[in-house]
């Protein structure tokens, strides 16, 4: 027997990044690490059994049976990414530099929390076979035959997901009633005077929108509202929001927001414990641009944030980057392409651009610098309906912190870039 065979195997000293979550944020972090030159090991942990996939098509092509899936076209093995499917994370132990999974512990030099968000369930609907969520590929697959059968569907929640699902259900020929507790659709994202013009989109598409009323109870075949109305329902789809999937971090020392449960990342997307980053739907971050902490549950954030994480891991925070994006989101609903960029608050001045009763229009939000008296204001956010050029130009102007002339900005015939003061 050779001396070599008698010697114990040397421990693996290869530096390792362990990424918890194989959605967009986790996958893009793994890819970005290789692009930035990370030569160590990368372990990517996904709790679902499916190959990692993109979520936006779930409420569109996948739901309507126009596509079988939306798996990322990424050669994980070729990139040297060790992908573990069906391996949910259960705990983080920073003192030991270990991520716990239901299949055992995995040591890390750096860990990235990218576990996304989980949908909020409707109280009292647990265990009912005809009550659905729309967050995962399995959710979409379960809803396919419901749409194909042209069932009567009650959608709870008139947010982005509710509107997109109602759009697909009407396209499939289903009878659709949308119930919203707030006084108008998209109440968490847009002010009433803007959302008012979107209310008519539901009726135009043949969907019944009921606002200002809550669901009291759900039973097989029926939804009862707080006003006593009973709606027949072959299926119920719940879209009342999502919360960061961070319960597994309990006891880890990673600081979470008491308000929304998000990981309180810093400006470089580091958590409160060493060598652990957080990115995507599960993490909030401070924005110097807006002077507040942002929690962004949108696709673009899960695409952009990973580049910052990878740069800071590979190059160190002294040479890395600060994360302060202009948030961006898009939605296709009732035959309209809706885009939003930036972040606004109620105190910002709202400027209409085009006729909101028409097919194409925009809304701008201006802040300070005389915006209130009709002068110039800094563009901080923009909603564009069927006006992609406004969105493209506006997004760049927000990044620059540009001041706009209020009157020129309100003239839909003037390119936004020509309204700069």
mmCIF file of N, CA, C and O in Angstrom, residues 328-330 336-341 353 359-362 382-396 415-416:
data_model
loop_
_atom_site.group_PDB
_atom_site.id
_atom_site.type_symbol
_atom_site.label_atom_id
_atom_site.label_comp_id
_atom_site.label_asym_id
_atom_site.label_seq_id
_atom_site.Cartn_x
_atom_site.Cartn_y
_atom_site.Cartn_z
ATOM 1 N N UNK A 328 -38.023 49.282 -11.586
ATOM 2 C CA UNK A 328 -38.759 49.195 -12.854
ATOM 3 C C UNK A 328 -39.676 47.985 -12.815
ATOM 4 O O UNK A 328 -39.320 46.935 -12.272
ATOM 5 N N UNK A 329 -40.856 48.154 -13.419
ATOM 6 C CA UNK A 329 -41.823 47.060 -13.448
ATOM 7 C C UNK A 329 -42.689 47.198 -14.695
ATOM 8 O O UNK A 329 -42.944 48.302 -15.174
ATOM 9 N N UNK A 330 -43.118 46.061 -15.222
ATOM 10 C CA UNK A 330 -44.040 46.096 -16.364
ATOM 11 C C UNK A 330 -45.118 45.041 -16.173
ATOM 12 O O UNK A 330 -44.948 44.054 -15.462
ATOM 13 N N UNK A 336 -53.265 45.996 -22.701
ATOM 14 C CA UNK A 336 -52.436 47.185 -22.535
ATOM 15 C C UNK A 336 -51.083 46.806 -21.941
ATOM 16 O O UNK A 336 -50.974 45.906 -21.119
ATOM 17 N N UNK A 337 -50.073 47.562 -22.357
ATOM 18 C CA UNK A 337 -48.722 47.367 -21.841
ATOM 19 C C UNK A 337 -48.446 48.494 -20.856
ATOM 20 O O UNK A 337 -48.384 49.670 -21.231
ATOM 21 N N UNK A 338 -48.323 48.121 -19.577
ATOM 22 C CA UNK A 338 -48.188 49.090 -18.502
ATOM 23 C C UNK A 338 -46.778 48.993 -17.926
ATOM 24 O O UNK A 338 -46.315 47.904 -17.580
ATOM 25 N N UNK A 339 -46.100 50.137 -17.825
ATOM 26 C CA UNK A 339 -44.743 50.167 -17.283
ATOM 27 C C UNK A 339 -44.638 51.242 -16.197
ATOM 28 O O UNK A 339 -45.262 52.302 -16.300
ATOM 29 N N UNK A 340 -43.822 50.950 -15.201
ATOM 30 C CA UNK A 340 -43.609 51.906 -14.116
ATOM 31 C C UNK A 340 -42.122 51.926 -13.779
ATOM 32 O O UNK A 340 -41.477 50.877 -13.695
ATOM 33 N N UNK A 341 -41.579 53.118 -13.593
ATOM 34 C CA UNK A 341 -40.185 53.267 -13.182
ATOM 35 C C UNK A 341 -40.105 54.296 -12.071
ATOM 36 O O UNK A 341 -40.804 55.312 -12.101
ATOM 37 N N UNK A 353 -49.878 63.257 -18.649
ATOM 38 C CA UNK A 353 -49.245 63.417 -19.970
ATOM 39 C C UNK A 353 -50.055 62.584 -20.959
ATOM 40 O O UNK A 353 -49.920 61.364 -21.037
ATOM 41 N N UNK A 359 -55.943 55.310 -25.264
ATOM 42 C CA UNK A 359 -55.191 54.057 -25.284
ATOM 43 C C UNK A 359 -53.743 54.231 -24.835
ATOM 44 O O UNK A 359 -53.100 53.254 -24.439
ATOM 45 N N UNK A 360 -53.222 55.464 -24.909
ATOM 46 C CA UNK A 360 -51.815 55.688 -24.587
ATOM 47 C C UNK A 360 -51.664 56.977 -23.789
ATOM 48 O O UNK A 360 -52.087 58.046 -24.242
ATOM 49 N N UNK A 361 -51.090 56.877 -22.616
ATOM 50 C CA UNK A 361 -50.901 58.034 -21.751
ATOM 51 C C UNK A 361 -49.863 57.723 -20.688
ATOM 52 O O UNK A 361 -49.484 56.557 -20.497
ATOM 53 N N UNK A 362 -49.394 58.768 -20.029
ATOM 54 C CA UNK A 362 -48.403 58.606 -18.972
ATOM 55 C C UNK A 362 -48.753 59.512 -17.792
ATOM 56 O O UNK A 362 -49.502 60.474 -17.942
ATOM 57 N N UNK A 382 -42.524 57.451 -12.940
ATOM 58 C CA UNK A 382 -43.310 57.577 -14.164
ATOM 59 C C UNK A 382 -44.089 56.290 -14.405
ATOM 60 O O UNK A 382 -43.554 55.187 -14.240
ATOM 61 N N UNK A 383 -45.359 56.442 -14.758
ATOM 62 C CA UNK A 383 -46.192 55.326 -15.195
ATOM 63 C C UNK A 383 -46.542 55.558 -16.654
ATOM 64 O O UNK A 383 -47.019 56.642 -17.015
ATOM 65 N N UNK A 384 -46.277 54.569 -17.490
ATOM 66 C CA UNK A 384 -46.557 54.709 -18.926
ATOM 67 C C UNK A 384 -47.497 53.595 -19.368
ATOM 68 O O UNK A 384 -47.227 52.417 -19.142
ATOM 69 N N UNK A 385 -48.596 53.972 -19.985
ATOM 70 C CA UNK A 385 -49.545 53.021 -20.562
ATOM 71 C C UNK A 385 -49.462 53.168 -22.077
ATOM 72 O O UNK A 385 -49.877 54.183 -22.640
ATOM 73 N N UNK A 386 -48.910 52.174 -22.742
ATOM 74 C CA UNK A 386 -48.800 52.227 -24.194
ATOM 75 C C UNK A 386 -47.892 53.326 -24.708
ATOM 76 O O UNK A 386 -48.014 53.734 -25.870
ATOM 77 N N UNK A 387 -46.978 53.816 -23.880
ATOM 78 C CA UNK A 387 -46.021 54.849 -24.310
ATOM 79 C C UNK A 387 -44.604 54.423 -23.891
ATOM 80 O O UNK A 387 -44.001 54.997 -22.968
ATOM 81 N N UNK A 388 -44.063 53.399 -24.539
ATOM 82 C CA UNK A 388 -42.750 52.887 -24.140
ATOM 83 C C UNK A 388 -41.624 53.905 -24.293
ATOM 84 O O UNK A 388 -40.643 53.852 -23.548
ATOM 85 N N UNK A 389 -41.781 54.856 -25.227
ATOM 86 C CA UNK A 389 -40.722 55.858 -25.387
ATOM 87 C C UNK A 389 -40.669 56.765 -24.162
ATOM 88 O O UNK A 389 -39.577 57.139 -23.712
ATOM 89 N N UNK A 390 -41.826 57.121 -23.619
ATOM 90 C CA UNK A 390 -41.853 57.909 -22.384
ATOM 91 C C UNK A 390 -41.109 57.173 -21.271
ATOM 92 O O UNK A 390 -40.336 57.777 -20.514
ATOM 93 N N UNK A 391 -41.367 55.877 -21.182
ATOM 94 C CA UNK A 391 -40.748 55.106 -20.113
ATOM 95 C C UNK A 391 -39.232 55.068 -20.290
ATOM 96 O O UNK A 391 -38.480 55.286 -19.339
ATOM 97 N N UNK A 392 -38.776 54.789 -21.504
ATOM 98 C CA UNK A 392 -37.338 54.677 -21.747
ATOM 99 C C UNK A 392 -36.624 55.989 -21.455
ATOM 100 O O UNK A 392 -35.583 56.023 -20.779
ATOM 101 N N UNK A 393 -37.184 57.089 -21.950
ATOM 102 C CA UNK A 393 -36.568 58.386 -21.707
ATOM 103 C C UNK A 393 -36.686 58.781 -20.242
ATOM 104 O O UNK A 393 -35.733 59.285 -19.630
ATOM 105 N N UNK A 394 -37.857 58.543 -19.655
ATOM 106 C CA UNK A 394 -38.079 58.915 -18.267
ATOM 107 C C UNK A 394 -37.171 58.180 -17.312
ATOM 108 O O UNK A 394 -36.675 58.754 -16.337
ATOM 109 N N UNK A 395 -36.940 56.911 -17.569
ATOM 110 C CA UNK A 395 -36.078 56.132 -16.685
ATOM 111 C C UNK A 395 -34.668 56.704 -16.660
ATOM 112 O O UNK A 395 -34.045 56.821 -15.592
ATOM 113 N N UNK A 396 -34.175 57.091 -17.826
ATOM 114 C CA UNK A 396 -32.837 57.690 -17.880
ATOM 115 C C UNK A 396 -32.809 59.040 -17.170
ATOM 116 O O UNK A 396 -31.826 59.392 -16.503
ATOM 117 N N UNK A 415 -41.215 65.321 -26.581
ATOM 118 C CA UNK A 415 -40.464 64.220 -25.990
ATOM 119 C C UNK A 415 -40.015 64.584 -24.571
ATOM 120 O O UNK A 415 -39.630 65.718 -24.305
ATOM 121 N N UNK A 416 -40.071 63.631 -23.674
ATOM 122 C CA UNK A 416 -39.711 63.911 -22.290
ATOM 123 C C UNK A 416 -38.304 64.485 -22.180
ATOM 124 O O UNK A 416 -38.044 65.373 -21.373
#
